[in-house]
N, CA, C and O atoms as a Tinker XYZ file with bonds, in Angstrom:
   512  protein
     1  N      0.843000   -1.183000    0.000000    73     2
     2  CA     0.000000    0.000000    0.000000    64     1     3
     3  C      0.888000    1.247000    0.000000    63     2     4     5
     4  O      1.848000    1.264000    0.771000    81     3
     5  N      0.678000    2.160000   -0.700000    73     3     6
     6  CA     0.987000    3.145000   -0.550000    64     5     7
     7  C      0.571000    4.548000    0.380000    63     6     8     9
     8  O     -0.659000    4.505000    0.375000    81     7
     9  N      0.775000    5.156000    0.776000    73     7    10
    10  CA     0.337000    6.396000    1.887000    64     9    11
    11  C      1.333000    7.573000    1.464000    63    10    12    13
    12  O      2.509000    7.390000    1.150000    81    11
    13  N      0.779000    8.625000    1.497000    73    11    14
    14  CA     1.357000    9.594000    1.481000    64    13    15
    15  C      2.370000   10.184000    2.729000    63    14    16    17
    16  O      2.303000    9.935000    3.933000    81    15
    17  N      3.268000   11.000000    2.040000    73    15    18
    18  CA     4.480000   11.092000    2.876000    64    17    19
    19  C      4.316000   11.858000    4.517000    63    18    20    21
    20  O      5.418000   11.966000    5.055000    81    19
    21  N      3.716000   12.132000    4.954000    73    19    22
    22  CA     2.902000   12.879000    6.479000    64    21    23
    23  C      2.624000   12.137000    7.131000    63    22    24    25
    24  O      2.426000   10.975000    6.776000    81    23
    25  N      2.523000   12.529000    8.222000    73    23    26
    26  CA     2.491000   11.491000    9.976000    64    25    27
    27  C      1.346000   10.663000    9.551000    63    26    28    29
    28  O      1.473000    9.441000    9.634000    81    27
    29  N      0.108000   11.230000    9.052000    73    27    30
    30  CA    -0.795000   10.066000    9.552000    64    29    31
    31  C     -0.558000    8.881000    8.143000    63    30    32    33
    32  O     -1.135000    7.793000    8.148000    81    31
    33  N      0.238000    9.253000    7.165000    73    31    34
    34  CA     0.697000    8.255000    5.981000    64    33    35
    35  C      1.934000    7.454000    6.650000    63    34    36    37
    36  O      2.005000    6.257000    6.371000    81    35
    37  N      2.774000    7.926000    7.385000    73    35    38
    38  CA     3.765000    7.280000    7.975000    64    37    39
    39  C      2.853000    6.108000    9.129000    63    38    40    41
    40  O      2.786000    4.879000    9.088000    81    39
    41  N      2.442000    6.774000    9.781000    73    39    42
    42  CA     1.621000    5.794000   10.985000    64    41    43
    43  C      0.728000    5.152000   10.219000    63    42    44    45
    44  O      0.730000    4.033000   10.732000    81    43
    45  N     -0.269000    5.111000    9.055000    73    43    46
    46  CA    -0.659000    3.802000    8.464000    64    45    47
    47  C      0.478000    3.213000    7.683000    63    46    48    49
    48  O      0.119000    2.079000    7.367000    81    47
    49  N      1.196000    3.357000    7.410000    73    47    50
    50  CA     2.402000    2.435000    6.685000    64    49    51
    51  C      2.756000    1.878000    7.531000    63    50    52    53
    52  O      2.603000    0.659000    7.450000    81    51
    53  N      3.497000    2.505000    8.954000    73    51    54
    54  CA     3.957000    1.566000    9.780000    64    53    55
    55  C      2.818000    0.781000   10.924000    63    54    56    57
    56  O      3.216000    0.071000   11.847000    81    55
    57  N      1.541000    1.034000   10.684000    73    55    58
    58  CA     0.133000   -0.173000   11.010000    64    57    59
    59  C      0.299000   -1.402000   10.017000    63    58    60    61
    60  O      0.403000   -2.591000   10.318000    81    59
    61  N      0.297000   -0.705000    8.521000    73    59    62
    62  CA     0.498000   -1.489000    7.577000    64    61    63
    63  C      1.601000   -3.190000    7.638000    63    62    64    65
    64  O      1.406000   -4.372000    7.353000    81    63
    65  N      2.727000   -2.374000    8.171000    73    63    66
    66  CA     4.138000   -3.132000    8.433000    64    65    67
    67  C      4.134000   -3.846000    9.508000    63    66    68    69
    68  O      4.947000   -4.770000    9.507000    81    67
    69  N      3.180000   -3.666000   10.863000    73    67    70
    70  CA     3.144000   -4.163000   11.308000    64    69    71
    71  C      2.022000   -5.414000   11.661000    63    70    72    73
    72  O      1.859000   -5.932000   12.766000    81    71
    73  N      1.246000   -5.766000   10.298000    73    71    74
    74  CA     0.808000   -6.587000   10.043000    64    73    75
    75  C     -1.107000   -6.177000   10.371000    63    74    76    77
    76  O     -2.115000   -6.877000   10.465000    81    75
    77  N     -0.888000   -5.007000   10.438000    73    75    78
    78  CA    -2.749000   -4.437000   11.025000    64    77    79
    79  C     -3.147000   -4.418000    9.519000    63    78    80    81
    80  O     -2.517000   -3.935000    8.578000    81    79
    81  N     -4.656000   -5.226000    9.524000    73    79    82
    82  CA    -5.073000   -5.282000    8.119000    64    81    83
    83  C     -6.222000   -3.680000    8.345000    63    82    84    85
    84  O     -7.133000   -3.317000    9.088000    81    83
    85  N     -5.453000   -3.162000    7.205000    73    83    86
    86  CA    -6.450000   -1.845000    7.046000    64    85    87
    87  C     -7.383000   -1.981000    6.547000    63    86    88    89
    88  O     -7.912000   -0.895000    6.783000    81    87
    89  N     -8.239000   -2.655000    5.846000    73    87    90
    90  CA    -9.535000   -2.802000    5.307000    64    89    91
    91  C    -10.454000   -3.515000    6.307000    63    90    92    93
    92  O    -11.544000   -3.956000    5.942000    81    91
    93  N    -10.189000   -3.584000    7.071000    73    91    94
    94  CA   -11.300000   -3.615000    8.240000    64    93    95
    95  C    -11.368000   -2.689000    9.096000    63    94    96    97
    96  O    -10.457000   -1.930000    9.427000    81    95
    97  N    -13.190000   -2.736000    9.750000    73    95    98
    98  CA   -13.120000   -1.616000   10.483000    64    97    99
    99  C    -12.216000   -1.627000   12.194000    63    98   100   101
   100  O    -12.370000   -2.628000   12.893000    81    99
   101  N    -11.315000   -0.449000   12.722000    73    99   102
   102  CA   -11.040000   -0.600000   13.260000    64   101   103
   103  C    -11.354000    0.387000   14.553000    63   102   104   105
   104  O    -11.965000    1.391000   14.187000    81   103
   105  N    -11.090000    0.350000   15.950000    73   103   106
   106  CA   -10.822000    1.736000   17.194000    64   105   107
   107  C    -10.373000    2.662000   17.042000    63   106   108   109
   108  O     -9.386000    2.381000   17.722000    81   107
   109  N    -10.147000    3.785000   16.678000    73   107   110
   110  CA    -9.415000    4.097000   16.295000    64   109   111
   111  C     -9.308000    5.448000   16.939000    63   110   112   113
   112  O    -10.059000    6.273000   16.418000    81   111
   113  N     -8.331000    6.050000   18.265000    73   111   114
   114  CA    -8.533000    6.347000   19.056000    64   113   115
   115  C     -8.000000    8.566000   19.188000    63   114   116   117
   116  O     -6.861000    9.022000   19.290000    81   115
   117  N     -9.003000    9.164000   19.140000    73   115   118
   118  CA    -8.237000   10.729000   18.681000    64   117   119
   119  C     -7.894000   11.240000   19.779000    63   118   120   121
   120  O     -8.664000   10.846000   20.654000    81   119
   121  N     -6.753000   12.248000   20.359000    73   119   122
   122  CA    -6.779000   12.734000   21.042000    64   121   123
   123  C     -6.709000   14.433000   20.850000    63   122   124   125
   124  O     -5.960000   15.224000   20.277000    81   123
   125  N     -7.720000   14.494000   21.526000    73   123   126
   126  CA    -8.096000   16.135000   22.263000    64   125   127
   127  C     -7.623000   16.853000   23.160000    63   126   128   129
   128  O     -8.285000   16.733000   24.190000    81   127
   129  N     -6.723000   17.597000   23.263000    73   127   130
   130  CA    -6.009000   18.353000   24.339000    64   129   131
   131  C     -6.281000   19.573000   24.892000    63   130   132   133
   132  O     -5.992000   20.582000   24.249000    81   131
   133  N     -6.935000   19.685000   26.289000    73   131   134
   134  CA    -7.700000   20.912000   26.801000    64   133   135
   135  C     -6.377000   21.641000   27.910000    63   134   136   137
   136  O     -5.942000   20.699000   28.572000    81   135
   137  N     -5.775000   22.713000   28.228000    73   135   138
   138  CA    -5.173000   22.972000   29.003000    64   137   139
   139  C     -6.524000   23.501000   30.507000    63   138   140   141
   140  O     -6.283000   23.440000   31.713000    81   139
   141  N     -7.379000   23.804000   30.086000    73   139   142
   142  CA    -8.606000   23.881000   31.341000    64   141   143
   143  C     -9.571000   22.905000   31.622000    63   142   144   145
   144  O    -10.306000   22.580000   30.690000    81   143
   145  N     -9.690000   22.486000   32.479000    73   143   146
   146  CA   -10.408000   21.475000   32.871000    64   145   147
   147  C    -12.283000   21.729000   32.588000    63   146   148   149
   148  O    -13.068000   20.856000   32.217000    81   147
   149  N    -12.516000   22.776000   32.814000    73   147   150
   150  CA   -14.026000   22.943000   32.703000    64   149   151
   151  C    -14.161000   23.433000   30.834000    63   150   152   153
   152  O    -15.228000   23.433000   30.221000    81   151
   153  N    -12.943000   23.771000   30.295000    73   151   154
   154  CA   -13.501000   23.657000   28.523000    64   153   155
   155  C    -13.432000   21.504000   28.396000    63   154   156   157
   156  O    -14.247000   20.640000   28.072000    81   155
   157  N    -12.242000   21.506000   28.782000    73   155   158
   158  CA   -12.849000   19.555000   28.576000    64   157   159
   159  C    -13.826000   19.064000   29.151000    63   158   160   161
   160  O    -13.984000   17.907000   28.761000    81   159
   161  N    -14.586000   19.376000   29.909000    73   159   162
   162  CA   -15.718000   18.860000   30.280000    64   161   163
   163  C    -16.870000   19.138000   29.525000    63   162   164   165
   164  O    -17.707000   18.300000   29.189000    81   163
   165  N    -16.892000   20.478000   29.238000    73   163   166
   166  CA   -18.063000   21.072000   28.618000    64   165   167
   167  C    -17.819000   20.828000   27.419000    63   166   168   169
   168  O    -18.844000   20.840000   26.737000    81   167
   169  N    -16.480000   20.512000   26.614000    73   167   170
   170  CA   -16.140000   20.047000   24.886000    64   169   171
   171  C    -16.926000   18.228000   25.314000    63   170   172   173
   172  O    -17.759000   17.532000   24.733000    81   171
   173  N    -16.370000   18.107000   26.194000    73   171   174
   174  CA   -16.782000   16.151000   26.111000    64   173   175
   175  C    -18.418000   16.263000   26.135000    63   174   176   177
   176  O    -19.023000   15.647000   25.257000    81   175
   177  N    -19.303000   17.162000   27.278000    73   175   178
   178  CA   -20.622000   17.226000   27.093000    64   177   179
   179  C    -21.281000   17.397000   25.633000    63   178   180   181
   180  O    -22.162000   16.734000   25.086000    81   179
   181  N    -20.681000   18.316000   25.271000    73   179   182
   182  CA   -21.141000   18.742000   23.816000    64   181   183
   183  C    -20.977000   17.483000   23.297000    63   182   184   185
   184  O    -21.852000   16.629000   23.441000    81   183
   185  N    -19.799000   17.240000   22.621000    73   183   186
   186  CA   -19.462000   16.037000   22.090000    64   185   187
   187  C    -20.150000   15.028000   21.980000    63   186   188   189
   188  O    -20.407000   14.381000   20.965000    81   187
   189  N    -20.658000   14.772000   23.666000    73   187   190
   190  CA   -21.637000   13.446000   23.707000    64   189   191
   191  C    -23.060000   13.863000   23.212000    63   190   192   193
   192  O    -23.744000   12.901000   22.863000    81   191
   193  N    -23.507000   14.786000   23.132000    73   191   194
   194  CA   -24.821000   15.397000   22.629000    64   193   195
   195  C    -25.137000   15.212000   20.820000    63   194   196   197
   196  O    -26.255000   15.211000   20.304000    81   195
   197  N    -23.741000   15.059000   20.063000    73   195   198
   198  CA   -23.454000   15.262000   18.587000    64   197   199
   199  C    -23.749000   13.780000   17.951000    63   198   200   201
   200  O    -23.989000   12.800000   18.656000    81   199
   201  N    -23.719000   13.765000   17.100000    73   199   202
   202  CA   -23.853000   12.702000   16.455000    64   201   203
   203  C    -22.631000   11.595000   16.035000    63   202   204   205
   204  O    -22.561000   10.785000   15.111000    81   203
   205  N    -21.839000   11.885000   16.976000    73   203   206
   206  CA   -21.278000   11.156000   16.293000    64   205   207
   207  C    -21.095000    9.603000   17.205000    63   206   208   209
   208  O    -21.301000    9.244000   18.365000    81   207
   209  N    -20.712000    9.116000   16.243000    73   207   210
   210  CA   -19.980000    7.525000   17.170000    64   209   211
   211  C    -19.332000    6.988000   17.292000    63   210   212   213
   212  O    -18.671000    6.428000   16.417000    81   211
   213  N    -19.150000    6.860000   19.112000    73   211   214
   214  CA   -17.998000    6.474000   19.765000    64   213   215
   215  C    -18.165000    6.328000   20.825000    63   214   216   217
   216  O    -19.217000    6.222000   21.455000    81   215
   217  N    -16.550000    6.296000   21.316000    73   215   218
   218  CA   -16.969000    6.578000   22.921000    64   217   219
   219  C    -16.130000    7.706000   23.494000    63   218   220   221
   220  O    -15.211000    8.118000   22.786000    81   219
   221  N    -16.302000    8.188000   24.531000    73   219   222
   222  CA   -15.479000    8.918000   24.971000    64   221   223
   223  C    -14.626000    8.638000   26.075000    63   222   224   225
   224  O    -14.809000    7.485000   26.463000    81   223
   225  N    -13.669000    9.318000   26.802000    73   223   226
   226  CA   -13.060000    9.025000   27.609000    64   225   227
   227  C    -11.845000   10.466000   28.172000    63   226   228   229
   228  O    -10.809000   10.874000   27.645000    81   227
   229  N    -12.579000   10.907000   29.440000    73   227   230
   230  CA   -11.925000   12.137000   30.157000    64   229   231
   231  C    -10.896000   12.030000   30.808000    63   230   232   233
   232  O    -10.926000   11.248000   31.759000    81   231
   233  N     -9.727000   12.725000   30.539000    73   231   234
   234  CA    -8.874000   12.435000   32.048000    64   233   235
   235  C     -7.700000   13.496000   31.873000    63   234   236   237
   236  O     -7.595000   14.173000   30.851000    81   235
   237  N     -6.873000   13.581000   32.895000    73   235   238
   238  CA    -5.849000   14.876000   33.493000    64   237   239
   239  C     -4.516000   13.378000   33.035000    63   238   240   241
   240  O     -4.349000   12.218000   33.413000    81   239
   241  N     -3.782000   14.411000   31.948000    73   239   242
   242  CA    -2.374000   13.610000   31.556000    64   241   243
   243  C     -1.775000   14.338000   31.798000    63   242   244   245
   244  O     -1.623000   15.351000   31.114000    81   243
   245  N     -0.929000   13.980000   33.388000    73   243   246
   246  CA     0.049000   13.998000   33.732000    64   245   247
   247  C      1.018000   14.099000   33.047000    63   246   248   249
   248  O      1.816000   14.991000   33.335000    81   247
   249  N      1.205000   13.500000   32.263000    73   247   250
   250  CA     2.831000   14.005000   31.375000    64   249   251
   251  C      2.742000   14.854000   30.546000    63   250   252   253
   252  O      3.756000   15.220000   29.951000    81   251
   253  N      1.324000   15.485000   30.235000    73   251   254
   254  CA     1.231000   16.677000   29.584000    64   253   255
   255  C      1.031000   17.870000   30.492000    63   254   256   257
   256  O      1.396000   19.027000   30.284000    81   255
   257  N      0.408000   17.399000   31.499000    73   255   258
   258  CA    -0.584000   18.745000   32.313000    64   257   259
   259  C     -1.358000   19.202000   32.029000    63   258   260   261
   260  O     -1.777000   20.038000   32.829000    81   259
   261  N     -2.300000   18.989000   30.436000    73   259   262
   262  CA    -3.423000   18.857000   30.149000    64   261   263
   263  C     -4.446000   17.921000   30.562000    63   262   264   265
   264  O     -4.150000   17.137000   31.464000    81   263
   265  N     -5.674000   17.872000   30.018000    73   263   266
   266  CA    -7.032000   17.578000   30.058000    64   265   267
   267  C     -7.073000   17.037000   29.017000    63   266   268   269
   268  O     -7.189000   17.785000   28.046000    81   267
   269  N     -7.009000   15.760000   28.795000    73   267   270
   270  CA    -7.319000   15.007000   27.263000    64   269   271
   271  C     -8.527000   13.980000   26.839000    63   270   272   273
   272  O     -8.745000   13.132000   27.704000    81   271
   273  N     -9.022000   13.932000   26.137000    73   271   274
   274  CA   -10.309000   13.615000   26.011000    64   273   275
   275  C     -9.991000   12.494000   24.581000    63   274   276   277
   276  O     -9.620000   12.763000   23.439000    81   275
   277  N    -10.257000   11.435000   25.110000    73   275   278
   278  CA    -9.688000   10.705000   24.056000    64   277   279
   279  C    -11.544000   10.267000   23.617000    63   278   280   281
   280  O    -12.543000   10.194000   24.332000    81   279
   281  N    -11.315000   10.037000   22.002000    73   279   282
   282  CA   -12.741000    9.764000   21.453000    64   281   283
   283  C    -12.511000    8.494000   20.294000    63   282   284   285
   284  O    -11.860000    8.689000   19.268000    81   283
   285  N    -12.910000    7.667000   20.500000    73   283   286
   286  CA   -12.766000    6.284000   20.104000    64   285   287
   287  C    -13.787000    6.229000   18.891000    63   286   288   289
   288  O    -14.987000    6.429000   19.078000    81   287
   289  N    -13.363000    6.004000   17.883000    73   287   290
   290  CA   -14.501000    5.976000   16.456000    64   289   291
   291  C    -13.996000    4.859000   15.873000    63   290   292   293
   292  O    -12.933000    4.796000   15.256000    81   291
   293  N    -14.830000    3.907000   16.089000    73   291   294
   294  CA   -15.050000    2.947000   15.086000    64   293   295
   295  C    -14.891000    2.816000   13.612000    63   294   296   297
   296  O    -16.055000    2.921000   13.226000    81   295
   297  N    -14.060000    2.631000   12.432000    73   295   298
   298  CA   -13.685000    3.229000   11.543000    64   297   299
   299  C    -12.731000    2.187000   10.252000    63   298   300   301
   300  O    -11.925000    1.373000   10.706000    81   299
   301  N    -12.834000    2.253000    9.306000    73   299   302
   302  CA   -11.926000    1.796000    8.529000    64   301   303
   303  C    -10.909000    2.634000    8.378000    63   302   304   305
   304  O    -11.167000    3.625000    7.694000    81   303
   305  N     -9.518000    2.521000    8.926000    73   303   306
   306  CA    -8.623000    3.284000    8.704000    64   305   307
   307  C     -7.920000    3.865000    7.233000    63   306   308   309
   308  O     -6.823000    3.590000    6.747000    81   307
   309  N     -8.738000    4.555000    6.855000    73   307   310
   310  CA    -8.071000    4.781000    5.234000    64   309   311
   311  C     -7.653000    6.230000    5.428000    63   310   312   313
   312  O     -8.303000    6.722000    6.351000    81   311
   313  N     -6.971000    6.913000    4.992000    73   311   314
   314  CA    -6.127000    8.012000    4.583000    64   313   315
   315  C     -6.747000    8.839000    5.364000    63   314   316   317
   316  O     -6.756000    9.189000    6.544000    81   315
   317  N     -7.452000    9.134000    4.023000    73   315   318
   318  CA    -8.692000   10.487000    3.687000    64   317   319
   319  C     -9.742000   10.531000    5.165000    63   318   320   321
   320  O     -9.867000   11.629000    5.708000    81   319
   321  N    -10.414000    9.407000    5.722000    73   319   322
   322  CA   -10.869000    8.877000    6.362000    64   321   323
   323  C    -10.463000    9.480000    7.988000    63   322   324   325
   324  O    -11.089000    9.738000    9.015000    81   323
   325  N     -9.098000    9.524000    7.549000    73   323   326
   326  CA    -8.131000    9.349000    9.151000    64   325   327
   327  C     -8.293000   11.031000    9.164000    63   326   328   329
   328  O     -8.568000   11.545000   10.248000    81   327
   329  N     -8.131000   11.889000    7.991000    73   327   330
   330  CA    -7.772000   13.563000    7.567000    64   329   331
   331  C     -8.715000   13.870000    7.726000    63   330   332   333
   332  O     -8.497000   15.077000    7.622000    81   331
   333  N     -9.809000   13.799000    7.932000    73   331   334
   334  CA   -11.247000   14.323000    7.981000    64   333   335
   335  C    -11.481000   14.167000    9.006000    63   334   336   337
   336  O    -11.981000   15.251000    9.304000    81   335
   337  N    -11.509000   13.334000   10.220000    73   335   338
   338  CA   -12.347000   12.986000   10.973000    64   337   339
   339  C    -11.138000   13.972000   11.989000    63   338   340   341
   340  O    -11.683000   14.745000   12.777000    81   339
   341  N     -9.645000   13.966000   11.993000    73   339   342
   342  CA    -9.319000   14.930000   12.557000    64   341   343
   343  C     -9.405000   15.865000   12.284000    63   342   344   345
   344  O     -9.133000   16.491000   13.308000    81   343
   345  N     -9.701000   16.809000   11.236000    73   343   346
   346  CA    -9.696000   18.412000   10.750000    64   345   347
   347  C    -11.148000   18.512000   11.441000    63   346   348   349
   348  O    -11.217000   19.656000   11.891000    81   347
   349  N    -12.021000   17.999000   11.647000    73   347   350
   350  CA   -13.291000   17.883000   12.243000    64   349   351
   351  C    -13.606000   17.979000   13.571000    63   350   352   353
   352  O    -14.498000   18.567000   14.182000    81   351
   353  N    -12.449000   17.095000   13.975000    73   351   354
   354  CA   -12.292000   17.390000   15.416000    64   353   355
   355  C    -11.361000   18.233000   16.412000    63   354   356   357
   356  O    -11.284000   18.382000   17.632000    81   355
   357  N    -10.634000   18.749000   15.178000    73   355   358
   358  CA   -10.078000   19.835000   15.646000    64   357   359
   359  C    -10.564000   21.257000   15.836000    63   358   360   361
   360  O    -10.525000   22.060000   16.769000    81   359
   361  N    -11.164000   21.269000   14.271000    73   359   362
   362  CA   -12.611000   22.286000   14.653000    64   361   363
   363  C    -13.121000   22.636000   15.768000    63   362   364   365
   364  O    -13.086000   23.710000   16.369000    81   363
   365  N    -13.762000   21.316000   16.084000    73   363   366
   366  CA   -14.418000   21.655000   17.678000    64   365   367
   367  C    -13.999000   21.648000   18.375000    63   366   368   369
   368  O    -14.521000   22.098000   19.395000    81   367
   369  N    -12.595000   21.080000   18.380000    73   367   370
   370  CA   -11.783000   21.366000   19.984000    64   369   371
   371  C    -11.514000   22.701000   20.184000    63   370   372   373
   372  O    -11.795000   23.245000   21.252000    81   371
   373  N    -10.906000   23.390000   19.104000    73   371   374
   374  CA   -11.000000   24.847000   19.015000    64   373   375
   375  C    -12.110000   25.796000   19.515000    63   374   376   377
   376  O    -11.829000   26.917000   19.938000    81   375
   377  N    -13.029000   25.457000   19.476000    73   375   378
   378  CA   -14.081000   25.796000   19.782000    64   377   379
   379  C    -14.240000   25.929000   21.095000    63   378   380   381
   380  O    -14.772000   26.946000   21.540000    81   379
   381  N    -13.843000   25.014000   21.840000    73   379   382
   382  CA   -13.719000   25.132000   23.546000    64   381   383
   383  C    -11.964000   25.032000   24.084000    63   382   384   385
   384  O    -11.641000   24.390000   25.083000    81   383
   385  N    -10.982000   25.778000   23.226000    73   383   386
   386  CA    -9.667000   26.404000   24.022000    64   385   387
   387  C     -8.829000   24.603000   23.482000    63   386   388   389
   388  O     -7.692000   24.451000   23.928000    81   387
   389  N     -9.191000   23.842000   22.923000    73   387   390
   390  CA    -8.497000   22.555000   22.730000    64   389   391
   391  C     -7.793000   21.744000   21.231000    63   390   392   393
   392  O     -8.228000   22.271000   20.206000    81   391
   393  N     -7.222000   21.073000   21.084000    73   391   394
   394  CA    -6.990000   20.921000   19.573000    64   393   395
   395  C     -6.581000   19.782000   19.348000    63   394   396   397
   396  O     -6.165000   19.554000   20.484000    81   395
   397  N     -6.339000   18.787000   18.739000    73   395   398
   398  CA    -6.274000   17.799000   18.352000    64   397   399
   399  C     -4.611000   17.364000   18.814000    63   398   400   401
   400  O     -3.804000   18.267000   18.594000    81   399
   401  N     -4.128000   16.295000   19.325000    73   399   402
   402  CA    -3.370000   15.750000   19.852000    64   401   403
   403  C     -2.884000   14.337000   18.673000    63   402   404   405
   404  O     -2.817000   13.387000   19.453000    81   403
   405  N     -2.660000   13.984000   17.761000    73   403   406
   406  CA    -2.638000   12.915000   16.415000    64   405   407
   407  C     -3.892000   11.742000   17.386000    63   406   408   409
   408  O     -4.656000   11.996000   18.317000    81   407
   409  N     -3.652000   10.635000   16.736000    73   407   410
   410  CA    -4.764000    9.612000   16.737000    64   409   411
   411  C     -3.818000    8.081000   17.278000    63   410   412   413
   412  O     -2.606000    8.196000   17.463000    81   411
   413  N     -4.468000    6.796000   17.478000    73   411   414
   414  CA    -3.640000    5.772000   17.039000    64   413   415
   415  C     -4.918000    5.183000   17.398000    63   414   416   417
   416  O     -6.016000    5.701000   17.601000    81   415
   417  N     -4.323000    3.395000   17.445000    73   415   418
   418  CA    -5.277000    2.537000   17.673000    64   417   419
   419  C     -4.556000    1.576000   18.468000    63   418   420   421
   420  O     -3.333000    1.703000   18.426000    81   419
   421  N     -5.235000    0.203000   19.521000    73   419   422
   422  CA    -4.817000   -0.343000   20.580000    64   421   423
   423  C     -4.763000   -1.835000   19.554000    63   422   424   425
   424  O     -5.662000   -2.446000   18.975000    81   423
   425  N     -3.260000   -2.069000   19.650000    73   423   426
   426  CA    -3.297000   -3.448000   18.703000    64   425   427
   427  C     -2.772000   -4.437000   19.618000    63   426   428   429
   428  O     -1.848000   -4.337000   20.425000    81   427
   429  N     -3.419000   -5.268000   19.386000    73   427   430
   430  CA    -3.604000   -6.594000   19.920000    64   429   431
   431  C     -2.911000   -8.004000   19.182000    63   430   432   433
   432  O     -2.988000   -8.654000   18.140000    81   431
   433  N     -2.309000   -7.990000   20.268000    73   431   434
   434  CA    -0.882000   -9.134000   19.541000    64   433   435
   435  C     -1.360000  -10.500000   20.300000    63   434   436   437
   436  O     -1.961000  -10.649000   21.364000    81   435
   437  N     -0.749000  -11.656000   19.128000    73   435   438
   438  CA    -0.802000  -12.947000   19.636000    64   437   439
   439  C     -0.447000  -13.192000   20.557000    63   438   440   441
   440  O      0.660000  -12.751000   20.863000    81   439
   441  N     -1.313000  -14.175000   21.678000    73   439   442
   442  CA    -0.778000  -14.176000   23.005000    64   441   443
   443  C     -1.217000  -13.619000   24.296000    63   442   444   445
   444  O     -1.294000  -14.088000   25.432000    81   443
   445  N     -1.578000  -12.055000   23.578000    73   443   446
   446  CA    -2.609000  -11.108000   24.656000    64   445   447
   447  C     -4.005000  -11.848000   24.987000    63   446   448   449
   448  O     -4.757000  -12.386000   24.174000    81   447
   449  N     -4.184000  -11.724000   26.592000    73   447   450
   450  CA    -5.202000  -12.538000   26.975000    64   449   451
   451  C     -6.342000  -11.217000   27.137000    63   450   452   453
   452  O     -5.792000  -10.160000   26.826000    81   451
   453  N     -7.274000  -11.101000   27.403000    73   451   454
   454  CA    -8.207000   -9.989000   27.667000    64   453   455
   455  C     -8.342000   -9.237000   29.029000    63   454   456   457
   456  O     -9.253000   -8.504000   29.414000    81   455
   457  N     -7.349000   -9.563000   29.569000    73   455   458
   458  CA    -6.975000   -8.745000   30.781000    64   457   459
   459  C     -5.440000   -7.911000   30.351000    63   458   460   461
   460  O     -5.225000   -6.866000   30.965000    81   459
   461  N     -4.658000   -8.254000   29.575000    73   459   462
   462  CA    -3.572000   -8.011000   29.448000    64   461   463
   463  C     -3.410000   -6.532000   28.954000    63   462   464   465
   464  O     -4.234000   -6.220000   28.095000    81   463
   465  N     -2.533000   -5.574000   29.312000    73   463   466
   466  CA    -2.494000   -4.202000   29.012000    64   465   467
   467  C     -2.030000   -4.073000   27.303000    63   466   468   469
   468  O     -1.075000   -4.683000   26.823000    81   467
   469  N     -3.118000   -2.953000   26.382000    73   467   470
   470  CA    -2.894000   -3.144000   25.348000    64   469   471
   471  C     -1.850000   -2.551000   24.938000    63   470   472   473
   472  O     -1.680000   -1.608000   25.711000    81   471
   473  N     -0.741000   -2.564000   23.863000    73   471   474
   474  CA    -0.253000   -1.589000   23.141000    64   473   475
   475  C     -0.673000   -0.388000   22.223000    63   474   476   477
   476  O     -1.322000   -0.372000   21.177000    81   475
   477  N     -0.036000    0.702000   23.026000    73   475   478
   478  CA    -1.232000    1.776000   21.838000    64   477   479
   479  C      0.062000    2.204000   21.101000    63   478   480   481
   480  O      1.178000    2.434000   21.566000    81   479
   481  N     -0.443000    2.253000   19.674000    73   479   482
   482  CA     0.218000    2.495000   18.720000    64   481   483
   483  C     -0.323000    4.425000   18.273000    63   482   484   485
   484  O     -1.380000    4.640000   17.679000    81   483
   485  N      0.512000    5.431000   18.649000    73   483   486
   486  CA     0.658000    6.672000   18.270000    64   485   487
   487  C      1.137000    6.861000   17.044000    63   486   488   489
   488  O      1.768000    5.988000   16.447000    81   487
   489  N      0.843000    8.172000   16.499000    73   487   490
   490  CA     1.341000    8.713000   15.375000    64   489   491
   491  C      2.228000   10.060000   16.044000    63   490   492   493
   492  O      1.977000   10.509000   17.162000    81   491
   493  N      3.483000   10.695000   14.991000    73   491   494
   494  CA     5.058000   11.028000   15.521000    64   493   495
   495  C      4.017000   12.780000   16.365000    63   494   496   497
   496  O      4.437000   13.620000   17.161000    81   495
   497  N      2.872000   12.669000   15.794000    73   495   498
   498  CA     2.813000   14.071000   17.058000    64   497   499
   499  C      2.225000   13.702000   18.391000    63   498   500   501
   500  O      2.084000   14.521000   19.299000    81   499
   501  N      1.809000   12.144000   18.492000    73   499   502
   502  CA     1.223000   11.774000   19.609000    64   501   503
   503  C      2.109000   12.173000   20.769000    63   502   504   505
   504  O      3.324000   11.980000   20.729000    81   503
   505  N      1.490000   12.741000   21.823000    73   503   506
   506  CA     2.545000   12.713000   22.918000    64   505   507
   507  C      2.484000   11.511000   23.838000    63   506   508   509
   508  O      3.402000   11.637000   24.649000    81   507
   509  N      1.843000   10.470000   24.049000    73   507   510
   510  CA     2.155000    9.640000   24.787000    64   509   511
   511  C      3.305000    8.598000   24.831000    63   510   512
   512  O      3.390000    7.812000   25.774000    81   511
């Protein structure tokens, strides 16, 4: 497969390489970065009010010192797919003082039992 030369073309190439079949739908996990705690609350309220689907998930990252709001969309990971759904959600993070943090997804290797802690796979602006 080919991907274009930019983080989120680098991070599906190297999903690609690492054996994640992209034509299925996958988690696919965005992060939102609030430096105030009451715009992430009130961006996650909104959020949950919108149409879209997923899940959400609030919390204070410590290794940032932000408020990050991670939003889980169910998704076939394709390019265009991956570029939209963040320019979208960056939009609205903007909207309440916040902005998009890159994306990844939690891959699950042979062996992992369903208690076992997943690997999350980031893209190069992820900060985790």
């Amino acid at each position: 497969m080919q991907f274009p030369d930019d983080d989120n073309g680098k991070m599906l190439a190297a999903m690609a390489d690492a054996g994640i079949d992209l034509t299925k739908q996958l988690d696919v996990d965005f992060f939102l970065v609030f430096d105030d705690q009451r715009d992430a609350e009130y961006a996650s309220e909104e959020l949950g009010k919108s149409e879209l689907e997923g899940e959400m998930e609030l919390h204070l990252n410590d290794d940032l010192g932000q408020w990050e709001l991670i939003v889980c969309i169910p998704m076939v990971p394709e390019y265009q797919a991956i570029v939209d759904q963040e320019v979208e959600l960056n939009t609205f993070a903007q909207e309440f003082g916040g902005v998009t943090d890159g994306w990844g997804v939690m891959q699950h290797q042979d062996g992992d039992d369903e208690f076992a802690d997943d690997e999350h796979e980031c893209s190069d602006e992820c900060k985790h």
